[in-house]
Short mmCIF file of the C-alpha atoms (twelve columns), coordinates in Angstrom:
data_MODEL
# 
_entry.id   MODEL 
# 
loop_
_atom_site.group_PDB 
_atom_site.id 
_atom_site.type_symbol 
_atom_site.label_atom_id 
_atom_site.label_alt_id 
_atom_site.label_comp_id 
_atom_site.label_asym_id 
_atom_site.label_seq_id 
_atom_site.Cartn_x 
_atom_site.Cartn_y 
_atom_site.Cartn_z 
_atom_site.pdbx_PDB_model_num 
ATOM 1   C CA . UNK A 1   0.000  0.000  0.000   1 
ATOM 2   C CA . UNK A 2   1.480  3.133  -1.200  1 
ATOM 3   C CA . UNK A 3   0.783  5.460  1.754   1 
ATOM 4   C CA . UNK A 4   2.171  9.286  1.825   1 
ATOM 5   C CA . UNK A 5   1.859  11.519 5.040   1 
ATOM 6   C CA . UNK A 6   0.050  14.624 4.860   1 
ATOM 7   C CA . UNK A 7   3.443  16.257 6.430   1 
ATOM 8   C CA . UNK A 8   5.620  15.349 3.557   1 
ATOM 9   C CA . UNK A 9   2.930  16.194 0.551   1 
ATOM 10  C CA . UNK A 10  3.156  19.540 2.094   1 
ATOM 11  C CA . UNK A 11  6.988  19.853 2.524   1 
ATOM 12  C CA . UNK A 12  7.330  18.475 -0.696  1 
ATOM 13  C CA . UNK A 13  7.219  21.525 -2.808  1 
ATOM 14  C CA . UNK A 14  9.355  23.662 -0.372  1 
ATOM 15  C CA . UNK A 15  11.922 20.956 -0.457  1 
ATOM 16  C CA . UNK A 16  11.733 20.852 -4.243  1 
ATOM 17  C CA . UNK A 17  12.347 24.678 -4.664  1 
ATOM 18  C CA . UNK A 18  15.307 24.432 -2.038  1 
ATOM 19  C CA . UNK A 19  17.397 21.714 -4.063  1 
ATOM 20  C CA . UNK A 20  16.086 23.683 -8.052  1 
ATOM 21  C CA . UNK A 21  17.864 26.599 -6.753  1 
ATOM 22  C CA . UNK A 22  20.769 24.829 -5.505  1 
ATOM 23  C CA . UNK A 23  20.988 23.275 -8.642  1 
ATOM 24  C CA . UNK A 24  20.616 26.724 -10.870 1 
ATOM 25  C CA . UNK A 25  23.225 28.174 -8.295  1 
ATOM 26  C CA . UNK A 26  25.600 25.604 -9.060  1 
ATOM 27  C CA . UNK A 27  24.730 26.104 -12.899 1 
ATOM 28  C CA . UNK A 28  25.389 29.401 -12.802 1 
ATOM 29  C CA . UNK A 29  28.520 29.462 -10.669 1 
ATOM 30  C CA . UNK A 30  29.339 26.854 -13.765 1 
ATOM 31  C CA . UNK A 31  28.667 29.345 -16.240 1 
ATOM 32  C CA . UNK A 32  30.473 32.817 -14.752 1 
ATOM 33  C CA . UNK A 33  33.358 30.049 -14.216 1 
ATOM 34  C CA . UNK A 34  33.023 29.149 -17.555 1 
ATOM 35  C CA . UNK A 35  33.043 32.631 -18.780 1 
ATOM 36  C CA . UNK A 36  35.659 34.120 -16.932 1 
ATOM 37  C CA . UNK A 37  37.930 31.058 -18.213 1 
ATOM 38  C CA . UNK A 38  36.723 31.959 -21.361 1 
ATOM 39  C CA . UNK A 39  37.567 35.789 -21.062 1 
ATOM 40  C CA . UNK A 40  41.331 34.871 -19.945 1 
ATOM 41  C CA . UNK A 41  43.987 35.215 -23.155 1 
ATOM 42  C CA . UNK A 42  46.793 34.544 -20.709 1 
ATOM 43  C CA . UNK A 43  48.161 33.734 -17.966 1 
ATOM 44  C CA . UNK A 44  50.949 35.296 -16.469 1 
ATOM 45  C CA . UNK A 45  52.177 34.236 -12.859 1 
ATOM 46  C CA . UNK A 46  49.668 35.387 -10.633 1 
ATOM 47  C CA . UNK A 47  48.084 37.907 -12.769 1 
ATOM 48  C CA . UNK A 48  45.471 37.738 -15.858 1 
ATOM 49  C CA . UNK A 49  45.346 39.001 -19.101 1 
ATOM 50  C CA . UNK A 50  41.688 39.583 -20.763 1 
ATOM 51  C CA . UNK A 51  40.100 39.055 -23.970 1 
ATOM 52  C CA . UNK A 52  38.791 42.675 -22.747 1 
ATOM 53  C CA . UNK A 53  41.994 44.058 -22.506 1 
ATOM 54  C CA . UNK A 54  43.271 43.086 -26.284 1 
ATOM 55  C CA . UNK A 55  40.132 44.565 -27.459 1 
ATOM 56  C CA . UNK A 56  40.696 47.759 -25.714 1 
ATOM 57  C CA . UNK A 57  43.811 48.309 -27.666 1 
ATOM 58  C CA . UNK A 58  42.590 46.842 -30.613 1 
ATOM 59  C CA . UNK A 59  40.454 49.521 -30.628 1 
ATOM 60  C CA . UNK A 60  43.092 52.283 -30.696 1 
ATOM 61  C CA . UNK A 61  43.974 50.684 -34.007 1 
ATOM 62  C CA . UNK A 62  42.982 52.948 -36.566 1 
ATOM 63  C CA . UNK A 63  42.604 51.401 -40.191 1 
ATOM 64  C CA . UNK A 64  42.994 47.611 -39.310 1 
ATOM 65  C CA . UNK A 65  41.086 45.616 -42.220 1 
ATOM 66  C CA . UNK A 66  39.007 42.969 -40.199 1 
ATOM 67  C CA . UNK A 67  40.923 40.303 -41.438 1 
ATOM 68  C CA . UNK A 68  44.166 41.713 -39.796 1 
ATOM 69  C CA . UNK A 69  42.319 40.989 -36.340 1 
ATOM 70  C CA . UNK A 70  43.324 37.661 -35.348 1 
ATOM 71  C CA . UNK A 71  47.388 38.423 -36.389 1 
ATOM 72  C CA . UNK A 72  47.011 41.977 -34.566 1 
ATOM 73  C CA . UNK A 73  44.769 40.402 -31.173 1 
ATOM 74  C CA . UNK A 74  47.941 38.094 -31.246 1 
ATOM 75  C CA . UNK A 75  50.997 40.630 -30.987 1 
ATOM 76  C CA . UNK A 76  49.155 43.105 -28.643 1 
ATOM 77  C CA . UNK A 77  48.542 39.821 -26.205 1 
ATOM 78  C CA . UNK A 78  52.637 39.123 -26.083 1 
ATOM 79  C CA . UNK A 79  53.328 43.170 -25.952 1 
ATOM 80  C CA . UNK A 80  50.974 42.797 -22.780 1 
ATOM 81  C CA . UNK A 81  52.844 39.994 -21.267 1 
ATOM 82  C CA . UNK A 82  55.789 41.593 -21.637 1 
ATOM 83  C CA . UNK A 83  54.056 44.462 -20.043 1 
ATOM 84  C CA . UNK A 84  52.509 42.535 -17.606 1 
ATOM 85  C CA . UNK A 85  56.242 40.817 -16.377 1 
ATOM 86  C CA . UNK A 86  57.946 44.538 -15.957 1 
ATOM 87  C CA . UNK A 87  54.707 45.444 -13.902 1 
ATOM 88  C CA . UNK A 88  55.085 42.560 -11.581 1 
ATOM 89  C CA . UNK A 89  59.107 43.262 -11.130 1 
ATOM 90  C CA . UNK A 90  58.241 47.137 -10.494 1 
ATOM 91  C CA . UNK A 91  55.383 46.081 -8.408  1 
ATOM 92  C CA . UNK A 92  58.305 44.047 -6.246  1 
ATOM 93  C CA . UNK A 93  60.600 46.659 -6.481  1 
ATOM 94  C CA . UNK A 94  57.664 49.314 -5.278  1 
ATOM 95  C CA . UNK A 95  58.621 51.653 -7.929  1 
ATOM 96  C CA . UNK A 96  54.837 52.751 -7.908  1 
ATOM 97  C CA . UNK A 97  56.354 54.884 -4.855  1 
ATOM 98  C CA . UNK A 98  58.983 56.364 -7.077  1 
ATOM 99  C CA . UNK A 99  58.652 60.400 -6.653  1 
ATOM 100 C CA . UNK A 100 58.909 60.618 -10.397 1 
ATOM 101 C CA . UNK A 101 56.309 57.666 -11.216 1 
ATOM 102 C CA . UNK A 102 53.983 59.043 -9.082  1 
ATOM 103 C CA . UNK A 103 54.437 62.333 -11.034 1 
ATOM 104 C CA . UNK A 104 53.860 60.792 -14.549 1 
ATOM 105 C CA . UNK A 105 50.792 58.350 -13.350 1 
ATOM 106 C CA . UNK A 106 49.288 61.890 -12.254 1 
ATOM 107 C CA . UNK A 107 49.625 63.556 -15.690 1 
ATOM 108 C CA . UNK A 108 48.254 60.778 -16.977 1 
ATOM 109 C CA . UNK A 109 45.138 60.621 -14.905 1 
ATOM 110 C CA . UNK A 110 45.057 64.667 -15.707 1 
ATOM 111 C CA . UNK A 111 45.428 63.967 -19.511 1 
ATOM 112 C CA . UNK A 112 42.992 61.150 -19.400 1 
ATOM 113 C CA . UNK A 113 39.936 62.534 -17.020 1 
ATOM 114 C CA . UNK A 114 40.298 66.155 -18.368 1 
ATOM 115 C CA . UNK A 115 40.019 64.705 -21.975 1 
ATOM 116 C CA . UNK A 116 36.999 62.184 -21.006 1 
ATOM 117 C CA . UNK A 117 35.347 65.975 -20.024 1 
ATOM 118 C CA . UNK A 118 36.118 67.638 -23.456 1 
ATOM 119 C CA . UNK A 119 34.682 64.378 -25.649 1 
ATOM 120 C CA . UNK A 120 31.495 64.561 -23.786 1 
ATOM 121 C CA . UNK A 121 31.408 68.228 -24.380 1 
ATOM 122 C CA . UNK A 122 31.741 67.866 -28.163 1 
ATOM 123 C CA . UNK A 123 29.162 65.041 -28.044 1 
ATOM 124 C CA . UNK A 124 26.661 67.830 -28.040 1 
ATOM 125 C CA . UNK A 125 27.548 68.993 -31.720 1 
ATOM 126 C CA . UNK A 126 25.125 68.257 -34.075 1 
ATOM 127 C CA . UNK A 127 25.434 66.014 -37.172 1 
ATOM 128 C CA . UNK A 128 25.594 68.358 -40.269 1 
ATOM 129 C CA . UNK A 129 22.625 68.257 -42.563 1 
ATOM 130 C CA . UNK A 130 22.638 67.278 -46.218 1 
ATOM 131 C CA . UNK A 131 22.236 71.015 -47.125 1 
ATOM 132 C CA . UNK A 132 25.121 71.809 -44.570 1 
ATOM 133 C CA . UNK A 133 27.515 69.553 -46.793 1 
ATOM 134 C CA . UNK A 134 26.079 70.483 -50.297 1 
ATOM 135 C CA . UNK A 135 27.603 74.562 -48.802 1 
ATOM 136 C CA . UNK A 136 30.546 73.441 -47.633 1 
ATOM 137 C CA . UNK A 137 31.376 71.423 -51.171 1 
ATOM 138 C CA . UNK A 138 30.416 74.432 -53.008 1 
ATOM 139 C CA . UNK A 139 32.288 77.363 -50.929 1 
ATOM 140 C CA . UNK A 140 35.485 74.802 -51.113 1 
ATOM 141 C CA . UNK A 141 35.957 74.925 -55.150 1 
ATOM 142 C CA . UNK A 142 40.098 74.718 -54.525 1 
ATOM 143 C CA . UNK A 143 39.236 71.638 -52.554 1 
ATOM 144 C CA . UNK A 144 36.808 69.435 -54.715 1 
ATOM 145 C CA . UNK A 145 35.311 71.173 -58.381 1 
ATOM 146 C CA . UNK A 146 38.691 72.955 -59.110 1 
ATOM 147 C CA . UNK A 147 40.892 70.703 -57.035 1 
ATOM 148 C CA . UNK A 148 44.362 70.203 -58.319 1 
ATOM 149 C CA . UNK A 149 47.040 68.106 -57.816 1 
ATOM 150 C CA . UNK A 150 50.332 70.379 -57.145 1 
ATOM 151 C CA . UNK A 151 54.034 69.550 -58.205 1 
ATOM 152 C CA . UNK A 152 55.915 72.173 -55.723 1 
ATOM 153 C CA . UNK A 153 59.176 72.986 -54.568 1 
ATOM 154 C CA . UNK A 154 59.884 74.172 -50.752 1 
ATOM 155 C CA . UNK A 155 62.954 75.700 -49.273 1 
ATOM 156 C CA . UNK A 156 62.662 76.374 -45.299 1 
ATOM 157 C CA . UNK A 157 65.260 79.104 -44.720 1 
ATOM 158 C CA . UNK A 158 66.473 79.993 -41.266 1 
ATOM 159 C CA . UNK A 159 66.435 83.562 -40.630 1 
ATOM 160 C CA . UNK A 160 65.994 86.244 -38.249 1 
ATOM 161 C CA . UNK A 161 62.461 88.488 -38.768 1 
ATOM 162 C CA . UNK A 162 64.751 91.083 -39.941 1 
ATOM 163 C CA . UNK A 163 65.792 89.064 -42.473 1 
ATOM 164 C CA . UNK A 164 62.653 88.520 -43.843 1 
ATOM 165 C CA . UNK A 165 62.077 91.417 -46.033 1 
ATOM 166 C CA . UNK A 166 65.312 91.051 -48.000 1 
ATOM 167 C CA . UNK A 167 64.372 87.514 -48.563 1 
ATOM 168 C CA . UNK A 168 60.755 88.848 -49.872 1 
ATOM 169 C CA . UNK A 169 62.127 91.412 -52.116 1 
ATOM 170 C CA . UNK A 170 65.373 89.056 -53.194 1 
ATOM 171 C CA . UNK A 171 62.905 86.180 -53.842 1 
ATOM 172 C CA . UNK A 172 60.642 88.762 -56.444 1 
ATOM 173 C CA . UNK A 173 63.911 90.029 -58.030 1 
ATOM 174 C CA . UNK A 174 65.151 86.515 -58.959 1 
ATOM 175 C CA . UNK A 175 64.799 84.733 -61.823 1 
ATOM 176 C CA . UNK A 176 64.194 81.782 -61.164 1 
ATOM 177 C CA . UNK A 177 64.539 79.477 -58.068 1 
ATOM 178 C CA . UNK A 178 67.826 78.540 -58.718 1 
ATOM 179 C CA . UNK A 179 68.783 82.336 -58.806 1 
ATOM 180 C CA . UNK A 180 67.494 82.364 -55.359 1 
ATOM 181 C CA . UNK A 181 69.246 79.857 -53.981 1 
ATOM 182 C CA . UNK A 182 72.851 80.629 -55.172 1 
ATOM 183 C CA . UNK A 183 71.634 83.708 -53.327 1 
ATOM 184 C CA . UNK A 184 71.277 82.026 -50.389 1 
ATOM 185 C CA . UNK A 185 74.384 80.017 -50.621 1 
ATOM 186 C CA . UNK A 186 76.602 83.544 -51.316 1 
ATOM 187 C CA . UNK A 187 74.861 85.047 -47.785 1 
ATOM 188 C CA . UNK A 188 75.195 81.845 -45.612 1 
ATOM 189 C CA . UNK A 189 71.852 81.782 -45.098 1 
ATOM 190 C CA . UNK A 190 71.354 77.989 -43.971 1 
ATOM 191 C CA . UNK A 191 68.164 76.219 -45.818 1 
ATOM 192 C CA . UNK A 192 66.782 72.584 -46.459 1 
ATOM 193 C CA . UNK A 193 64.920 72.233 -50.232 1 
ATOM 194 C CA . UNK A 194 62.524 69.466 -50.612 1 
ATOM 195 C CA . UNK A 195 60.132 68.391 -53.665 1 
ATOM 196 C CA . UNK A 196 56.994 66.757 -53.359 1 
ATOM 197 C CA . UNK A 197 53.466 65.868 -55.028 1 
ATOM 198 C CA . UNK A 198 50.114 66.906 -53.103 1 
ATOM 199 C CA . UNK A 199 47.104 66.784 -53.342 1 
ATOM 200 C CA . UNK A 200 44.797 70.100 -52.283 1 
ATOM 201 C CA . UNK A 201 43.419 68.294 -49.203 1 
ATOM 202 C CA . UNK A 202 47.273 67.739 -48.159 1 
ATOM 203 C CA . UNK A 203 48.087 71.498 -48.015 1 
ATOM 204 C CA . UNK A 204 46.985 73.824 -45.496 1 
ATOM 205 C CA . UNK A 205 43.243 75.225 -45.618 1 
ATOM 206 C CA . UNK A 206 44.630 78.182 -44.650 1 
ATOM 207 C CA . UNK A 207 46.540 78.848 -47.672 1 
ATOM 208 C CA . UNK A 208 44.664 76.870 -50.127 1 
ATOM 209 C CA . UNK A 209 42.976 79.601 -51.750 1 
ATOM 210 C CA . UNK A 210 46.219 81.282 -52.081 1 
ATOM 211 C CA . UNK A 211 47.322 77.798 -53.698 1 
ATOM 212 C CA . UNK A 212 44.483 77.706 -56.246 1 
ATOM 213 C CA . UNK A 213 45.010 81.297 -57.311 1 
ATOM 214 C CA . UNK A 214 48.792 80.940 -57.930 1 
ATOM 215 C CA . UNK A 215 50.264 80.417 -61.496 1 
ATOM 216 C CA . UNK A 216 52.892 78.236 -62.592 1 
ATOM 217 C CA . UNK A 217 55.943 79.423 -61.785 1 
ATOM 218 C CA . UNK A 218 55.106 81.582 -58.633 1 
ATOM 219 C CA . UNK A 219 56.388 81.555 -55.033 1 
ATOM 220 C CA . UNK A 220 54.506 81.871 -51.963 1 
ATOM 221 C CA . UNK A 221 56.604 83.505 -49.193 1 
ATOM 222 C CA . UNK A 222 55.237 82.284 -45.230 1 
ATOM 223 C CA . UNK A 223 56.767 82.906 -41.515 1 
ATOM 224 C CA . UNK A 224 57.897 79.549 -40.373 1 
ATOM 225 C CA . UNK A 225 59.198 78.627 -36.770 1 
ATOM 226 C CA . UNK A 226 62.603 78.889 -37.836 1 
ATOM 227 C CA . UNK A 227 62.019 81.458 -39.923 1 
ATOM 228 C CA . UNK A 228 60.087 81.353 -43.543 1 
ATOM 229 C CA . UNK A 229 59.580 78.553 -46.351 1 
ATOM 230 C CA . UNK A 230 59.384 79.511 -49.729 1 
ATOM 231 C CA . UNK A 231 57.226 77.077 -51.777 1 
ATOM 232 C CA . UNK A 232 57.472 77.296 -55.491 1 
ATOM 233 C CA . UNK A 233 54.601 75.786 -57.506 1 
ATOM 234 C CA . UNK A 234 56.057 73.999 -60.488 1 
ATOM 235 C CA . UNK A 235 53.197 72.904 -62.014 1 
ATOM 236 C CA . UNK A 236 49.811 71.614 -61.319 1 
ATOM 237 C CA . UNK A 237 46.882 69.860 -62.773 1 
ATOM 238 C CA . UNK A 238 42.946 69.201 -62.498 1 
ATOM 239 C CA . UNK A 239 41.830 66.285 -60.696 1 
ATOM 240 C CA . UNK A 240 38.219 67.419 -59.418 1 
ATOM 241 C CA . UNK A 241 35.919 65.473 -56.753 1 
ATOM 242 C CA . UNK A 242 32.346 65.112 -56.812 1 
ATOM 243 C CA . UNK A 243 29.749 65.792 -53.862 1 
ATOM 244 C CA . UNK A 244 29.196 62.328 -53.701 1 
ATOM 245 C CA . UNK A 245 32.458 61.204 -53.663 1 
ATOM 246 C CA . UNK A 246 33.990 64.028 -50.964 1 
ATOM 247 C CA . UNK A 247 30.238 63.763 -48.431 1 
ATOM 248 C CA . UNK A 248 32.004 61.326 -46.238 1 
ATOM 249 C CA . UNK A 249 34.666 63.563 -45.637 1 
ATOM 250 C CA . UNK A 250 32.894 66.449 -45.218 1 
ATOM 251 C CA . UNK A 251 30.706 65.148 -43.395 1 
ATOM 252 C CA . UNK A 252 33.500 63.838 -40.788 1 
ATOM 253 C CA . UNK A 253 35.248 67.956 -41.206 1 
ATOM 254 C CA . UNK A 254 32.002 69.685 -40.580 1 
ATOM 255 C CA . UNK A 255 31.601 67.335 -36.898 1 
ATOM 256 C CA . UNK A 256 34.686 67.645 -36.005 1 
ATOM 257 C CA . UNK A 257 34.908 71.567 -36.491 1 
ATOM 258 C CA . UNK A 258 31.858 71.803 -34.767 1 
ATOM 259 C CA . UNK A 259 32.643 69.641 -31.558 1 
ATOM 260 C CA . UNK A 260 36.275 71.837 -31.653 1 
ATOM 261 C CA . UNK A 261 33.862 75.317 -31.543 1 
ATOM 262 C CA . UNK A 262 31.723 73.499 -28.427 1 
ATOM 263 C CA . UNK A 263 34.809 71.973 -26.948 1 
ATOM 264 C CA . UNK A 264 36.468 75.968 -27.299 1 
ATOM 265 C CA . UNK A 265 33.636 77.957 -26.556 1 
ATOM 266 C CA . UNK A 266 33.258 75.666 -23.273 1 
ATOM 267 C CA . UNK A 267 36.685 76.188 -22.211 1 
ATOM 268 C CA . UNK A 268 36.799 80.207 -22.759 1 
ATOM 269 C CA . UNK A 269 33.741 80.176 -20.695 1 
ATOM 270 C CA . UNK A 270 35.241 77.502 -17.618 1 
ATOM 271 C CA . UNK A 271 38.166 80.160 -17.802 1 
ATOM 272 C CA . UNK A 272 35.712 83.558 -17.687 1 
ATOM 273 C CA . UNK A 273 33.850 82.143 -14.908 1 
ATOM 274 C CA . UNK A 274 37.336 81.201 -12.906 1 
ATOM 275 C CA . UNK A 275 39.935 82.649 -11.052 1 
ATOM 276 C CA . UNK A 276 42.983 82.366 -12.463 1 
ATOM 277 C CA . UNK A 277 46.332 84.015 -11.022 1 
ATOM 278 C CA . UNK A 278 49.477 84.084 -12.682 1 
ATOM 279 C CA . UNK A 279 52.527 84.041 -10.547 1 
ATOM 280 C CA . UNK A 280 56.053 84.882 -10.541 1 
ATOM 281 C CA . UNK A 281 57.690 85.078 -14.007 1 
ATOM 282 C CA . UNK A 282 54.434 83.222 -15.133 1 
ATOM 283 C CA . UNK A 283 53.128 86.722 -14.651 1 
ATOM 284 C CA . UNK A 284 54.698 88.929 -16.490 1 
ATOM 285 C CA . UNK A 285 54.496 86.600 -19.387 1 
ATOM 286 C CA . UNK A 286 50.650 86.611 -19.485 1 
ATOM 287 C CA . UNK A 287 50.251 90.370 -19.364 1 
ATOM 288 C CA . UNK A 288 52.792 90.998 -22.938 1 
ATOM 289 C CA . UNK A 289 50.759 91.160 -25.467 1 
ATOM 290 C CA . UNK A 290 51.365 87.815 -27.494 1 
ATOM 291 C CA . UNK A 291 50.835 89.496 -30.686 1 
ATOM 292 C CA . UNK A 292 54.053 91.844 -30.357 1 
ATOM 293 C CA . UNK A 293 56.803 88.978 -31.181 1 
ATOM 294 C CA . UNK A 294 54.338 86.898 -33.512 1 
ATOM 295 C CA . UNK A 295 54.978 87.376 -37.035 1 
ATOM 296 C CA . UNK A 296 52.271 87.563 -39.595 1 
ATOM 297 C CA . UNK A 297 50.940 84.256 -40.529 1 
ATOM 298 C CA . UNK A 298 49.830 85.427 -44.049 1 
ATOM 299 C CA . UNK A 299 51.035 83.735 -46.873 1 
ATOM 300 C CA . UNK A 300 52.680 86.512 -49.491 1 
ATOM 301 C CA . UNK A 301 52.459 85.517 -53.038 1 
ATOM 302 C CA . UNK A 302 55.579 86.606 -54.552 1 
ATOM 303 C CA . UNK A 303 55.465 86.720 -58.820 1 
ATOM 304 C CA . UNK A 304 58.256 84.712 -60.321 1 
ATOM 305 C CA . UNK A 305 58.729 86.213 -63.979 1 
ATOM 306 C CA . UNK A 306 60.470 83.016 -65.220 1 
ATOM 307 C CA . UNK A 307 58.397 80.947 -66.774 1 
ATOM 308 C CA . UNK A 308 57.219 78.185 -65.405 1 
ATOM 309 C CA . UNK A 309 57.455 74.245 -66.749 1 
ATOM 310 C CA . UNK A 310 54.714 72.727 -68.418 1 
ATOM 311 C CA . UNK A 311 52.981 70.020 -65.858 1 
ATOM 312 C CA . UNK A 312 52.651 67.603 -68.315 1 
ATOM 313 C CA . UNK A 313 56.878 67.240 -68.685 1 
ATOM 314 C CA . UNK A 314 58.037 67.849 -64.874 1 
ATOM 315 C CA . UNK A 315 59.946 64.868 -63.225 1 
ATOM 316 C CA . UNK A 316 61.826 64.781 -59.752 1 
ATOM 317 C CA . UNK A 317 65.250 65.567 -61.645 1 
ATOM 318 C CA . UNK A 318 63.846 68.500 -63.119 1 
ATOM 319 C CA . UNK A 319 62.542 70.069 -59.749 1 
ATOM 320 C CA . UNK A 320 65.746 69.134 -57.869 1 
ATOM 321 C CA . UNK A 321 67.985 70.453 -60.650 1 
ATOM 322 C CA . UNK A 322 65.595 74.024 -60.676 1 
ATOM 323 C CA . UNK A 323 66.762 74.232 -57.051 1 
ATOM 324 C CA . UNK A 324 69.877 73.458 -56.934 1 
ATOM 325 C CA . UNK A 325 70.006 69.857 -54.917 1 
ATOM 326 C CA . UNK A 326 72.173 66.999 -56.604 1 
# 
């Protein structure tokens, strides 16, 4: 006779749920076991290396085709053994205590947190339109319907800001280039000359227009650090870009100028709305005018009545020879 007390029908459900949930504790101690084994790339000593912490820097990686992944998730895991090891001997060695560690791991921390603040800042900017893009292609002709490709010669000269207007007017009385640099060479005046090929979106917007405007043959005069460059455009051609073909990029220009304006706007106004003291020499830095020892940033177009190769026939040899460099 199969006889079941009242006691234990009752108890039966309680003690049912007590050993279910022992059992889906122990599955699920399983499974964040499971996953956490399955999360660790390495091992090293004591210490862990993550899947999450190759990702992180496989992130950083700008440009990596997806099926570069695997190779690249492979070399950052030994650079962060390696890593890991010196961090365990300076960890021993309690170099994390070092006065000039402690310095640098501040810095950072600065760099990092104050930067964190300005991203979220520009986060506000607002996606440009379609309209917004189609104004920017057409107020940029130099850059897409007239762009050009330009063949150019550059000389940065070292010299003193008084030295600069005898190099304008010597530069307009020449020539030609190579005029100008046996000039150069007669007055010790030290220079490096280069040659290159670029493209409009490789020059600076600031003198772009200037670029566009020039004629074969002309040289464009502009303060450098050191002194000023003179840039000679040999020749150029047409190589124009549609709307549809530049929108990413503008696109991508137009956001980023705009989270720069928030991210600038937001820090004039943090620095309006604090205190800030200048001390010491610090001081009397910050009350000269900063405009007094900066030179013009202008670019001055200066004509070069020799004329000017044809684009078509230029060639490295040519450029080098028109400036003088074996």
């Amino acid at each position: 006779m199969n006889f079941t007390s009242p006691l234990l029908t009752a108890a039966r459900p309680r003690w049912m749920a007590v050993v279910l949930l022992g059992a889906a504790l122990a599955l699920t101690a399983c499974g964040e076991k499971k996953d956490k084994a399955s999360q660790t790339a390495a091992k090293v000593n004591k210490d862990e290396i993550t899947v999450h912490q190759i990702n992180f820097v496989l992130q950083q990686q700008r440009n990596l085709r997806p099926e570069q992944a695997d190779a690249a998730s492979q070399q950052i895991l030994e650079r962060l053994i390696d890593q890991q090891l010196a961090l365990q001997k300076a960890d021993e060695a309690k170099l994390d205590r070092d006065p000039r560690v402690v310095q640098q791991l501040e810095a950072a921390r600065r760099e990092i947190v104050a930067r964190a603040y300005l991203e979220k800042v520009g986060e506000g900017a607002a996606k440009p339109t379609a309209e917004d893009i189609k104004k920017y292609y057409d107020e940029k002709p130099a850059l897409f319907r007239e762009r050009r490709i330009y063949s150019i010669q550059e000389l940065q000269i070292e010299a003193k800001p008084e030295q600069v207007p005898e190099l304008r007017a010597k530069l307009g009385e020449s020539k030609n280039i190579s005029e100008f640099v046996e000039y150069l060479k007669a007055h010790d005046i030290r220079f490096a000359g280069n040659q290159a090929v670029r493209a409009a979106e490789q020059l600076p917007l600031t003198s772009l227009d200037t670029f566009a405007q020039m004629k074969d043959g002309q040289a464009m005069l502009m303060p450098s650090p050191t002194g000023v460059q003179v840039v000679v455009l040999a020749g150029s051609r047409l190589q124009p870009v549609s709307e549809e073909q530049a929108r990413p990029a503008i696109e991508q220009f137009i956001l980023n100028e705009r989270k720069r304006k928030l991210i600038d706007d937001n820090i004039k106004s943090l620095r309006a709305e604090a205190k800030i003291e200048y001390v010491g020499k610090f001081a009397e830095k910050a009350s000269a005018p900063a405009a007094a020892a900066a030179a013009s940033a202008a670019p001055i177009v200066v004509p070069a009545p020799a004329p000017a190769p044809a684009a078509s026939g230029l060639s490295g040899s040519d450029i080098a020879k028109g400036m003088g460099i074996k």
